Amino acid sequence: MIKQRILRTVTLAAFCLCTAAIPAIAGDINANAGTSAFSFLKINIGARPVAMGGAFTGVADDESSLYYNPAGITSFDQSRYILGYHNYFDDLQSGFVGYVKPLDDQKTLAFYASYLNYGDFPETDMLGNVTGTFGGGDMLLAATFAIRQTHQFSVGITGKFIHEKIQDYSASGVAFDLGVKYTSDRGRFTGGLMLQNFGTQLSTFAAEEKDGLPTVLRGGVSVRPRHLPFVFAGDVIMPFDNDLDIALGAEYRELQYLFLRVGWNSFGSNYKTADSDAGLAGLAMGIGIKLKSMEASYAFAPGADLGDSHRITLTGGI
């Protein structure tokens, strides 16, 4: 009992301190914008979390937890899968596939992979003559292990191998995610803290100095008000290579087989040019439809001058 109280106190204190420290140090981070490698790691996955603005670190109660907080996968009592497709800006396309396997009442193991396809580009010679096409893409392979310490506290860790290729050039790296999740006795309040993409490059495109990875510190909470069919969530997201972001989201759960979602992320302001009037940038919305043991989710996220983004995700038990 004493050990559990110490664990709770330390975890909550770390969560509060890290969240409180974010505004104070965010101003020093912007100078590093655009300097990290493997930028595709920043792309949020899963239609449900994206429709909620990416505010999912504290929620972390479905298969998308593999990306937002690995501690969340301990909530499953059977094997689960996730399949995702993302039609991104400018015809970029990405996908995500994962498998979660509970080992016992406390331990859970998972594996997942994701990719980003850049499409084809014209290849030219020194005079500008088109000589063919070339392409490129990114790939991620990962394994996650999570433990439920108590009924209220879970921790999870993910190891990642990253590979990027453009034409005949390639780069690789390794990274780790570490997440903690707290759930109140009745499940009406949850909180999460996650250190994401902490690692290093193993090789680069050329014999140059290695770049850092897009490391992120995420803190989030969710609330399920008594007698209301809603989940409200909020995240504070601190990239080590950019400014602070805020994510807010809500999910309506009154209907048994249909879920409605809406969210907002402050990062959307980066999609607008100086003379843009695209006021919806940063907003997102979506639905989820439950079909027996499977749920199909869709998310739409306007991207202002970059174009719109669509995601489809299938999740379910095996």
Coordinates of C-alpha atoms in Angstrom, one line a residue:
M1 CA 0.0 0.0 0.0
I2 CA 2.8 2.4 0.9
K3 CA 4.6 1.6 -2.3
Q4 CA 1.5 2.3 -4.4
R5 CA 1.0 5.7 -2.7
I6 CA 4.6 6.6 -3.3
L7 CA 4.2 5.6 -7.0
R8 CA 1.0 7.7 -7.3
T9 CA 2.5 10.7 -5.7
V10 CA 5.7 10.7 -7.8
T11 CA 3.8 10.2 -11.0
L12 CA 1.3 13.0 -10.4
A13 CA 4.1 15.3 -9.2
A14 CA 6.1 14.6 -12.4
F15 CA 3.0 15.2 -14.5
C16 CA 2.3 18.6 -12.9
L17 CA 5.9 19.7 -12.9
C18 CA 6.5 18.9 -16.6
T19 CA 3.2 20.5 -17.6
A20 CA 3.9 23.6 -15.6
A21 CA 7.4 23.9 -17.0
I22 CA 6.3 23.8 -20.7
P23 CA 5.3 27.5 -21.1
A24 CA 8.5 28.6 -19.4
I25 CA 10.9 26.8 -21.8
A26 CA 8.8 26.7 -25.0
G27 CA 10.2 30.1 -26.1
D28 CA 13.7 28.8 -26.3
I29 CA 12.8 25.9 -28.5
N30 CA 11.5 27.7 -31.6
A31 CA 15.1 28.4 -32.8
N32 CA 15.4 24.6 -33.5
A33 CA 12.4 24.4 -35.7
G34 CA 12.9 22.2 -38.7
T35 CA 16.2 20.8 -37.5
S36 CA 15.2 17.3 -36.5
A37 CA 15.3 14.2 -38.7
F38 CA 12.5 11.8 -39.6
S39 CA 9.7 14.5 -39.5
F40 CA 7.1 11.9 -40.4
L41 CA 7.2 10.8 -36.8
K42 CA 5.2 14.0 -36.0
I43 CA 2.2 12.9 -38.0
N44 CA -0.7 11.9 -35.7
I45 CA -2.2 8.5 -36.4
G46 CA -5.7 7.1 -35.9
A47 CA -9.0 8.7 -37.0
R48 CA -10.5 8.9 -33.5
P49 CA -7.6 10.9 -31.9
V50 CA -7.2 13.1 -34.9
A51 CA -10.9 14.0 -34.9
M52 CA -10.4 15.0 -31.3
G53 CA -7.6 17.4 -32.2
G54 CA -4.9 15.0 -31.2
A55 CA -5.9 15.4 -27.5
F56 CA -5.3 11.7 -26.6
T57 CA -2.4 11.4 -24.2
G58 CA -4.7 11.3 -21.2
V59 CA -7.5 9.4 -23.0
A60 CA -5.3 6.5 -24.3
D61 CA -8.1 3.9 -24.1
D62 CA -8.0 2.3 -27.6
E63 CA -5.4 0.9 -30.0
S64 CA -4.2 4.3 -31.0
S65 CA -2.6 4.4 -27.6
L66 CA 0.4 2.8 -29.3
Y67 CA 1.2 6.2 -30.7
Y68 CA -0.1 8.6 -28.0
N69 CA 0.6 6.8 -24.8
P70 CA 1.8 3.2 -24.7
A71 CA 0.6 2.8 -21.1
G72 CA -2.9 2.8 -22.4
I73 CA -2.8 -0.6 -24.0
T74 CA -3.1 -2.3 -20.6
S75 CA -6.9 -1.6 -20.7
F76 CA -7.5 -4.5 -23.1
D77 CA -8.6 -8.0 -22.0
Q78 CA -8.3 -9.6 -25.4
S79 CA -6.1 -9.3 -28.5
R80 CA -6.7 -6.3 -30.6
Y81 CA -5.8 -4.9 -34.0
I82 CA -5.6 -1.5 -35.7
L83 CA -5.5 -0.7 -39.4
G84 CA -5.2 2.9 -40.6
Y85 CA -5.0 4.8 -43.9
H86 CA -4.2 8.5 -44.2
N87 CA -4.7 10.5 -47.4
Y88 CA -2.3 13.4 -46.5
F89 CA -1.6 16.8 -48.1
D90 CA -0.4 17.0 -51.7
D91 CA -1.1 13.3 -52.4
L92 CA 1.2 12.0 -49.7
Q93 CA -0.1 8.8 -48.2
S94 CA 0.6 6.9 -45.0
G95 CA -0.6 3.8 -43.2
F96 CA -0.5 2.2 -39.8
V97 CA -1.0 -1.4 -38.7
G98 CA -0.7 -2.7 -35.1
Y99 CA -1.4 -5.8 -33.0
V100 CA -1.9 -5.8 -29.2
K101 CA -1.7 -9.0 -27.1
P102 CA -2.4 -9.1 -23.4
L103 CA 0.0 -11.6 -21.7
D104 CA -1.9 -11.7 -18.4
D105 CA -3.9 -9.4 -16.1
Q106 CA -1.0 -6.9 -15.8
K107 CA 1.3 -7.2 -18.8
T108 CA 0.6 -6.4 -22.5
L109 CA 2.8 -6.7 -25.6
A110 CA 2.2 -5.0 -28.9
F111 CA 3.8 -4.6 -32.3
Y112 CA 3.1 -2.0 -35.0
A113 CA 4.4 -0.5 -38.2
S114 CA 3.8 2.7 -40.1
Y115 CA 4.9 4.2 -43.4
L116 CA 4.7 7.4 -45.4
N117 CA 4.9 7.4 -49.2
Y118 CA 6.1 10.6 -50.9
G119 CA 4.9 9.6 -54.3
D120 CA 6.8 10.1 -57.5
F121 CA 8.9 13.2 -58.5
P122 CA 10.4 14.1 -61.9
E123 CA 14.1 13.5 -62.2
T124 CA 16.1 16.0 -64.3
D125 CA 19.6 16.4 -65.5
M126 CA 21.8 19.5 -65.1
L127 CA 20.0 21.2 -68.1
G128 CA 16.6 20.7 -66.6
N129 CA 15.6 17.9 -69.0
V130 CA 13.3 15.2 -67.5
T131 CA 15.1 11.9 -67.4
G132 CA 12.7 9.9 -65.4
T133 CA 11.1 9.8 -61.9
F134 CA 12.2 8.9 -58.4
G135 CA 10.4 8.4 -55.1
G136 CA 10.9 8.1 -51.4
G137 CA 9.3 7.2 -48.2
D138 CA 9.6 6.5 -44.5
M139 CA 9.0 3.3 -42.5
L140 CA 8.7 2.6 -38.7
L141 CA 8.8 -0.8 -36.9
A142 CA 8.0 -0.8 -33.2
A143 CA 7.4 -3.0 -30.2
T144 CA 5.6 -2.0 -27.0
F145 CA 5.5 -3.5 -23.5
A146 CA 3.2 -2.1 -20.9
I147 CA 2.5 -3.0 -17.2
R148 CA -0.5 -2.2 -15.1
Q149 CA 1.2 -1.3 -11.8
T150 CA -2.1 -0.9 -9.9
H151 CA -5.8 -0.5 -11.0
Q152 CA -5.1 3.2 -11.4
F153 CA -1.5 3.4 -12.7
S154 CA 0.0 1.9 -15.9
V155 CA 3.4 2.4 -17.6
G156 CA 4.5 1.5 -21.1
I157 CA 7.6 1.7 -23.2
T158 CA 8.1 1.4 -27.0
G159 CA 11.2 0.7 -29.0
K160 CA 11.3 1.9 -32.6
F161 CA 13.5 1.3 -35.6
I162 CA 13.2 4.1 -38.3
H163 CA 14.2 4.0 -41.9
E164 CA 14.0 6.7 -44.5
K165 CA 14.8 6.5 -48.2
I166 CA 14.9 9.0 -51.1
Q167 CA 16.0 7.5 -54.5
D168 CA 19.3 5.7 -53.7
Y169 CA 20.0 7.5 -50.4
S170 CA 18.8 6.3 -47.0
A171 CA 19.0 7.0 -43.3
S172 CA 18.1 5.1 -40.2
G173 CA 17.6 5.6 -36.5
V174 CA 16.3 4.3 -33.2
A175 CA 13.9 5.9 -30.7
F176 CA 11.9 5.2 -27.6
D177 CA 8.6 6.3 -26.1
L178 CA 7.9 6.2 -22.4
G179 CA 4.3 6.7 -21.1
V180 CA 2.4 6.8 -17.8
K181 CA -1.3 6.8 -17.4
Y182 CA -3.5 7.4 -14.3
T183 CA -7.2 6.4 -14.1
S184 CA -9.4 7.4 -11.2
D185 CA -11.4 4.8 -9.3
R186 CA -14.6 5.3 -11.4
G187 CA -12.8 6.1 -14.6
R188 CA -14.3 9.6 -14.9
F189 CA -10.8 11.2 -14.9
T190 CA -7.7 10.1 -16.6
G191 CA -4.3 11.7 -17.0
G192 CA -1.2 10.8 -19.1
L193 CA 2.4 11.8 -19.5
M194 CA 4.6 10.7 -22.4
L195 CA 8.1 11.3 -23.7
Q196 CA 8.0 10.5 -27.4
N197 CA 10.7 9.8 -30.0
F198 CA 13.7 10.0 -27.7
G199 CA 16.6 8.6 -29.7
T200 CA 19.3 9.1 -32.3
Q201 CA 20.2 8.6 -35.9
L202 CA 22.2 5.6 -36.8
S203 CA 23.0 6.7 -40.3
T204 CA 22.4 9.8 -42.4
F205 CA 22.0 10.5 -46.1
A206 CA 25.5 11.8 -46.3
A207 CA 28.6 11.8 -44.2
E208 CA 27.5 14.7 -42.1
E209 CA 26.7 15.5 -38.5
K210 CA 23.7 13.5 -37.2
D211 CA 20.5 15.4 -36.6
G212 CA 18.3 15.0 -33.5
L213 CA 15.0 13.3 -33.6
P214 CA 11.6 15.1 -33.2
T215 CA 11.3 14.4 -29.5
V216 CA 8.1 15.5 -27.8
L217 CA 6.8 15.8 -24.3
R218 CA 3.1 15.3 -24.1
G219 CA 0.8 15.8 -21.1
G220 CA -3.0 15.3 -21.2
V221 CA -6.2 14.8 -19.2
S222 CA -9.7 13.6 -20.0
V223 CA -13.0 14.0 -18.1
R224 CA -16.2 12.1 -18.4
P225 CA -18.8 14.2 -16.5
R226 CA -21.4 12.5 -14.4
H227 CA -24.7 12.0 -16.3
L228 CA -23.3 13.5 -19.5
P229 CA -22.5 11.3 -22.6
F230 CA -19.3 13.1 -23.4
V231 CA -15.6 12.7 -23.1
F232 CA -13.7 16.0 -22.9
A233 CA -9.9 15.9 -23.4
G234 CA -7.0 18.3 -23.5
D235 CA -3.3 18.0 -24.2
V236 CA -0.2 20.2 -23.8
I237 CA 2.3 19.2 -26.5
M238 CA 5.9 20.4 -26.3
P239 CA 8.1 19.5 -29.3
F240 CA 11.8 19.9 -28.5
D241 CA 12.2 21.5 -32.0
N242 CA 9.3 23.8 -32.2
D243 CA 6.8 25.9 -30.2
L244 CA 4.2 24.7 -27.7
D245 CA 0.9 23.3 -29.0
I246 CA -2.4 22.9 -27.3
A247 CA -5.0 20.3 -28.3
L248 CA -8.6 20.1 -27.3
G249 CA -11.2 17.5 -28.1
A250 CA -14.6 16.0 -27.3
E251 CA -16.5 12.8 -28.1
Y252 CA -20.3 12.3 -27.9
R253 CA -21.1 8.8 -26.8
E254 CA -24.9 8.7 -26.2
L255 CA -25.7 6.6 -29.3
Q256 CA -24.8 3.0 -28.9
Y257 CA -23.3 2.4 -32.3
L258 CA -22.4 5.9 -33.4
F259 CA -19.8 8.3 -31.9
L260 CA -19.4 12.0 -32.9
R261 CA -16.0 13.8 -32.4
V262 CA -14.6 17.3 -32.8
G263 CA -11.3 18.8 -31.9
W264 CA -8.9 21.7 -32.3
N265 CA -5.1 21.9 -32.4
S266 CA -3.1 25.1 -32.2
F267 CA -0.6 23.7 -34.7
G268 CA -3.1 24.4 -37.4
S269 CA -2.1 28.0 -37.5
N270 CA 1.1 26.9 -39.2
Y271 CA -0.9 25.8 -42.3
K272 CA -2.1 29.3 -43.1
T273 CA -0.2 31.9 -45.1
A274 CA -0.1 35.6 -44.1
D275 CA -3.1 36.4 -46.4
S276 CA -5.0 33.2 -45.8
D277 CA -8.6 33.4 -44.5
A278 CA -8.8 29.6 -43.8
G279 CA -10.4 29.9 -40.3
L280 CA -10.9 26.1 -40.1
A281 CA -7.2 25.2 -40.0
G282 CA -6.5 23.4 -36.7
L283 CA -10.1 22.1 -36.4
A284 CA -11.0 18.5 -36.9
M285 CA -14.1 16.4 -36.9
G286 CA -15.1 12.8 -37.4
I287 CA -17.4 9.9 -36.6
G288 CA -17.1 6.3 -35.4
I289 CA -19.4 3.4 -36.2
K290 CA -19.4 0.3 -34.2
L291 CA -20.1 -2.9 -36.1
K292 CA -20.2 -6.0 -33.8
S293 CA -16.5 -6.5 -32.7
M294 CA -15.1 -3.9 -35.1
E295 CA -15.2 -0.1 -35.1
A296 CA -14.7 2.0 -38.2
S297 CA -13.7 5.7 -37.7
Y298 CA -13.2 8.6 -40.1
A299 CA -11.6 12.0 -39.5
F300 CA -11.5 15.1 -41.6
A301 CA -8.9 17.8 -40.8
P302 CA -8.8 21.0 -43.0
G303 CA -5.2 22.1 -43.7
A304 CA -5.8 25.6 -45.1
D305 CA -3.4 26.3 -48.0
L306 CA -1.9 22.8 -47.8
G307 CA -5.2 21.1 -48.5
D308 CA -7.5 18.7 -46.6
S309 CA -6.6 15.6 -44.8
H310 CA -8.6 12.4 -44.5
R311 CA -8.1 9.4 -42.2
I312 CA -9.9 6.0 -42.0
T313 CA -9.1 3.6 -39.2
L314 CA -10.5 0.1 -38.4
T315 CA -10.0 -1.4 -34.9
G316 CA -11.4 -4.5 -33.2
G317 CA -10.8 -7.7 -31.3
I318 CA -9.3 -10.9 -32.5

